[in-house]
Amino acid sequence: MIDTLGLMITEMKRMIDDRQSNPERIAQVGIFGGCFVGCAFTTAVFILLGCWAIKVLWKAAFG
């Protein structure tokens, strides 16, 4: 997952216009990076909750 995040950040840096000032570039990378990290965290939480729900339902159905 860290490799994928690193690749996404590298691609974002390429998309950012070189004519931007350094603070603008830092802000843009920070916003995009924060969105990707937040999305990855949210996905992990949903996966864990889904696994827990399946476990509970399985236990209720098959005892």
mmCIF file of N, CA and C in Angstrom:
data_model
loop_
_atom_site.group_PDB
_atom_site.id
_atom_site.type_symbol
_atom_site.label_atom_id
_atom_site.label_comp_id
_atom_site.label_asym_id
_atom_site.label_seq_id
_atom_site.Cartn_x
_atom_site.Cartn_y
_atom_site.Cartn_z
ATOM 1 N N MET A 1 0.819 -1.187 0.000
ATOM 2 C CA MET A 1 0.000 0.000 0.000
ATOM 3 C C MET A 1 0.867 1.256 0.000
ATOM 4 N N ILE A 2 1.985 1.222 0.697
ATOM 5 C CA ILE A 2 2.861 2.386 0.742
ATOM 6 C C ILE A 2 3.445 2.654 -0.639
ATOM 7 N N ASP A 3 3.788 1.592 -1.387
ATOM 8 C CA ASP A 3 4.304 1.777 -2.740
ATOM 9 C C ASP A 3 3.260 2.437 -3.622
ATOM 10 N N THR A 4 2.008 2.015 -3.497
ATOM 11 C CA THR A 4 0.933 2.596 -4.300
ATOM 12 C C THR A 4 0.744 4.060 -3.950
ATOM 13 N N LEU A 5 0.778 4.386 -2.668
ATOM 14 C CA LEU A 5 0.624 5.767 -2.233
ATOM 15 C C LEU A 5 1.778 6.617 -2.752
ATOM 16 N N GLY A 6 2.985 6.077 -2.702
ATOM 17 C CA GLY A 6 4.145 6.793 -3.227
ATOM 18 C C GLY A 6 4.021 7.055 -4.711
ATOM 19 N N LEU A 7 3.520 6.075 -5.454
ATOM 20 C CA LEU A 7 3.326 6.228 -6.895
ATOM 21 C C LEU A 7 2.278 7.296 -7.179
ATOM 22 N N MET A 8 1.190 7.296 -6.405
ATOM 23 C CA MET A 8 0.145 8.301 -6.603
ATOM 24 C C MET A 8 0.683 9.700 -6.323
ATOM 25 N N ILE A 9 1.488 9.840 -5.286
ATOM 26 C CA ILE A 9 2.052 11.149 -4.953
ATOM 27 C C ILE A 9 2.987 11.610 -6.061
ATOM 28 N N THR A 10 3.781 10.683 -6.616
ATOM 29 C CA THR A 10 4.673 11.026 -7.719
ATOM 30 C C THR A 10 3.881 11.507 -8.924
ATOM 31 N N GLU A 11 2.794 10.821 -9.241
ATOM 32 C CA GLU A 11 1.949 11.230 -10.364
ATOM 33 C C GLU A 11 1.308 12.589 -10.100
ATOM 34 N N MET A 12 0.903 12.842 -8.857
ATOM 35 C CA MET A 12 0.308 14.134 -8.527
ATOM 36 C C MET A 12 1.323 15.254 -8.722
ATOM 37 N N LYS A 13 2.565 14.997 -8.351
ATOM 38 C CA LYS A 13 3.601 16.014 -8.518
ATOM 39 C C LYS A 13 3.794 16.341 -9.990
ATOM 40 N N ARG A 14 3.673 15.342 -10.873
ATOM 41 C CA ARG A 14 3.799 15.597 -12.309
ATOM 42 C C ARG A 14 2.633 16.421 -12.830
ATOM 43 N N MET A 15 1.445 16.209 -12.252
ATOM 44 C CA MET A 15 0.265 16.937 -12.713
ATOM 45 C C MET A 15 0.300 18.402 -12.294
ATOM 46 N N ILE A 16 1.004 18.696 -11.235
ATOM 47 C CA ILE A 16 1.029 20.064 -10.719
ATOM 48 C C ILE A 16 1.887 20.924 -11.642
ATOM 49 N N ASP A 17 1.369 22.080 -11.975
ATOM 50 C CA ASP A 17 2.044 22.989 -12.898
ATOM 51 C C ASP A 17 3.337 23.512 -12.273
ATOM 52 N N ASP A 18 4.422 23.494 -13.049
ATOM 53 C CA ASP A 18 5.717 23.965 -12.547
ATOM 54 C C ASP A 18 5.734 25.473 -12.311
ATOM 55 N N ARG A 19 4.781 26.203 -12.897
ATOM 56 C CA ARG A 19 4.760 27.654 -12.732
ATOM 57 C C ARG A 19 4.173 28.069 -11.390
ATOM 58 N N GLN A 20 3.633 27.131 -10.644
ATOM 59 C CA GLN A 20 3.072 27.470 -9.336
ATOM 60 C C GLN A 20 4.191 27.831 -8.361
ATOM 61 N N SER A 21 3.838 28.682 -7.416
ATOM 62 C CA SER A 21 4.815 28.990 -6.374
ATOM 63 C C SER A 21 4.951 27.780 -5.454
ATOM 64 N N ASN A 22 6.038 27.743 -4.717
ATOM 65 C CA ASN A 22 6.296 26.599 -3.838
ATOM 66 C C ASN A 22 5.196 26.397 -2.788
ATOM 67 N N PRO A 23 4.711 27.438 -2.110
ATOM 68 C CA PRO A 23 3.626 27.212 -1.138
ATOM 69 C C PRO A 23 2.354 26.664 -1.788
ATOM 70 N N GLU A 24 2.034 27.134 -3.009
ATOM 71 C CA GLU A 24 0.851 26.607 -3.704
ATOM 72 C C GLU A 24 1.032 25.127 -4.010
ATOM 73 N N ARG A 25 2.225 24.767 -4.440
ATOM 74 C CA ARG A 25 2.513 23.372 -4.776
ATOM 75 C C ARG A 25 2.420 22.495 -3.523
ATOM 76 N N ILE A 26 2.992 22.967 -2.423
ATOM 77 C CA ILE A 26 2.946 22.205 -1.166
ATOM 78 C C ILE A 26 1.501 22.023 -0.716
ATOM 79 N N ALA A 27 0.703 23.083 -0.821
ATOM 80 C CA ALA A 27 -0.697 23.000 -0.412
ATOM 81 C C ALA A 27 -1.456 22.009 -1.282
ATOM 82 N N GLN A 28 -1.213 22.056 -2.597
ATOM 83 C CA GLN A 28 -1.941 21.165 -3.500
ATOM 84 C C GLN A 28 -1.561 19.709 -3.254
ATOM 85 N N VAL A 29 -0.280 19.424 -3.097
ATOM 86 C CA VAL A 29 0.155 18.050 -2.818
ATOM 87 C C VAL A 29 -0.386 17.596 -1.466
ATOM 88 N N GLY A 30 -0.391 18.485 -0.489
ATOM 89 C CA GLY A 30 -0.920 18.138 0.829
ATOM 90 C C GLY A 30 -2.394 17.799 0.788
ATOM 91 N N ILE A 31 -3.157 18.576 0.016
ATOM 92 C CA ILE A 31 -4.602 18.310 -0.094
ATOM 93 C C ILE A 31 -4.835 16.977 -0.782
ATOM 94 N N PHE A 32 -4.159 16.747 -1.923
ATOM 95 C CA PHE A 32 -4.337 15.481 -2.638
ATOM 96 C C PHE A 32 -3.865 14.308 -1.788
ATOM 97 N N GLY A 33 -2.714 14.452 -1.143
ATOM 98 C CA GLY A 33 -2.190 13.379 -0.297
ATOM 99 C C GLY A 33 -3.127 13.075 0.861
ATOM 100 N N GLY A 34 -3.669 14.124 1.464
ATOM 101 C CA GLY A 34 -4.621 13.925 2.551
ATOM 102 C C GLY A 34 -5.872 13.203 2.091
ATOM 103 N N CYS A 35 -6.330 13.533 0.883
ATOM 104 C CA CYS A 35 -7.518 12.851 0.341
ATOM 105 C C CYS A 35 -7.234 11.371 0.127
ATOM 106 N N PHE A 36 -6.057 11.045 -0.422
ATOM 107 C CA PHE A 36 -5.727 9.641 -0.665
ATOM 108 C C PHE A 36 -5.575 8.870 0.643
ATOM 109 N N VAL A 37 -4.927 9.476 1.628
ATOM 110 C CA VAL A 37 -4.752 8.805 2.921
ATOM 111 C C VAL A 37 -6.106 8.621 3.603
ATOM 112 N N GLY A 38 -6.944 9.643 3.551
ATOM 113 C CA GLY A 38 -8.277 9.538 4.132
ATOM 114 C C GLY A 38 -9.109 8.468 3.457
ATOM 115 N N CYS A 39 -8.999 8.395 2.139
ATOM 116 C CA CYS A 39 -9.744 7.379 1.392
ATOM 117 C C CYS A 39 -9.250 5.983 1.763
ATOM 118 N N ALA A 40 -7.945 5.804 1.861
ATOM 119 C CA ALA A 40 -7.391 4.494 2.221
ATOM 120 C C ALA A 40 -7.824 4.098 3.635
ATOM 121 N N PHE A 41 -7.808 5.049 4.557
ATOM 122 C CA PHE A 41 -8.227 4.768 5.937
ATOM 123 C C PHE A 41 -9.705 4.390 5.988
ATOM 124 N N THR A 42 -10.537 5.156 5.286
ATOM 125 C CA THR A 42 -11.978 4.876 5.261
ATOM 126 C C THR A 42 -12.256 3.507 4.664
ATOM 127 N N THR A 43 -11.554 3.175 3.588
ATOM 128 C CA THR A 43 -11.723 1.861 2.962
ATOM 129 C C THR A 43 -11.352 0.752 3.936
ATOM 130 N N ALA A 44 -10.247 0.925 4.654
ATOM 131 C CA ALA A 44 -9.821 -0.089 5.626
ATOM 132 C C ALA A 44 -10.868 -0.258 6.729
ATOM 133 N N VAL A 45 -11.436 0.842 7.193
ATOM 134 C CA VAL A 45 -12.466 0.765 8.235
ATOM 135 C C VAL A 45 -13.690 0.023 7.718
ATOM 136 N N PHE A 46 -14.125 0.333 6.494
ATOM 137 C CA PHE A 46 -15.287 -0.356 5.923
ATOM 138 C C PHE A 46 -15.023 -1.845 5.741
ATOM 139 N N ILE A 47 -13.812 -2.203 5.344
ATOM 140 C CA ILE A 47 -13.474 -3.621 5.184
ATOM 141 C C ILE A 47 -13.532 -4.330 6.538
ATOM 142 N N LEU A 48 -12.955 -3.709 7.562
ATOM 143 C CA LEU A 48 -12.983 -4.314 8.897
ATOM 144 C C LEU A 48 -14.407 -4.446 9.428
ATOM 145 N N LEU A 49 -15.220 -3.416 9.237
ATOM 146 C CA LEU A 49 -16.614 -3.491 9.685
ATOM 147 C C LEU A 49 -17.385 -4.549 8.909
ATOM 148 N N GLY A 50 -17.105 -4.666 7.615
ATOM 149 C CA GLY A 50 -17.759 -5.690 6.805
ATOM 150 C C GLY A 50 -17.389 -7.090 7.260
ATOM 151 N N CYS A 51 -16.118 -7.303 7.552
ATOM 152 C CA CYS A 51 -15.678 -8.619 8.042
ATOM 153 C C CYS A 51 -16.331 -8.940 9.386
ATOM 154 N N TRP A 52 -16.415 -7.940 10.256
ATOM 155 C CA TRP A 52 -17.053 -8.148 11.554
ATOM 156 C C TRP A 52 -18.528 -8.497 11.382
ATOM 157 N N ALA A 53 -19.218 -7.788 10.481
ATOM 158 C CA ALA A 53 -20.647 -8.053 10.246
ATOM 159 C C ALA A 53 -20.853 -9.455 9.684
ATOM 160 N N ILE A 54 -20.002 -9.873 8.760
ATOM 161 C CA ILE A 54 -20.104 -11.225 8.195
ATOM 162 C C ILE A 54 -19.885 -12.267 9.289
ATOM 163 N N LYS A 55 -18.903 -12.022 10.154
ATOM 164 C CA LYS A 55 -18.619 -12.952 11.256
ATOM 165 C C LYS A 55 -19.831 -13.081 12.180
ATOM 166 N N VAL A 56 -20.444 -11.952 12.528
ATOM 167 C CA VAL A 56 -21.612 -11.961 13.414
ATOM 168 C C VAL A 56 -22.780 -12.684 12.751
ATOM 169 N N LEU A 57 -23.025 -12.382 11.480
ATOM 170 C CA LEU A 57 -24.134 -13.031 10.769
ATOM 171 C C LEU A 57 -23.890 -14.528 10.610
ATOM 172 N N TRP A 58 -22.643 -14.901 10.327
ATOM 173 C CA TRP A 58 -22.299 -16.325 10.180
ATOM 174 C C TRP A 58 -22.552 -17.068 11.494
ATOM 175 N N LYS A 59 -22.114 -16.433 12.593
ATOM 176 C CA LYS A 59 -22.297 -17.052 13.909
ATOM 177 C C LYS A 59 -23.786 -17.172 14.249
ATOM 178 N N ALA A 60 -24.572 -16.161 13.894
ATOM 179 C CA ALA A 60 -26.010 -16.193 14.168
ATOM 180 C C ALA A 60 -26.712 -17.262 13.323
ATOM 181 N N ALA A 61 -26.250 -17.441 12.091
ATOM 182 C CA ALA A 61 -26.911 -18.385 11.189
ATOM 183 C C ALA A 61 -26.520 -19.829 11.481
ATOM 184 N N PHE A 62 -25.247 -20.043 11.774
ATOM 185 C CA PHE A 62 -24.748 -21.416 11.898
ATOM 186 C C PHE A 62 -24.309 -21.775 13.317
ATOM 187 N N GLY A 63 -24.413 -20.826 14.238
ATOM 188 C CA GLY A 63 -24.155 -21.074 15.646
ATOM 189 C C GLY A 63 -22.788 -21.507 15.956
#
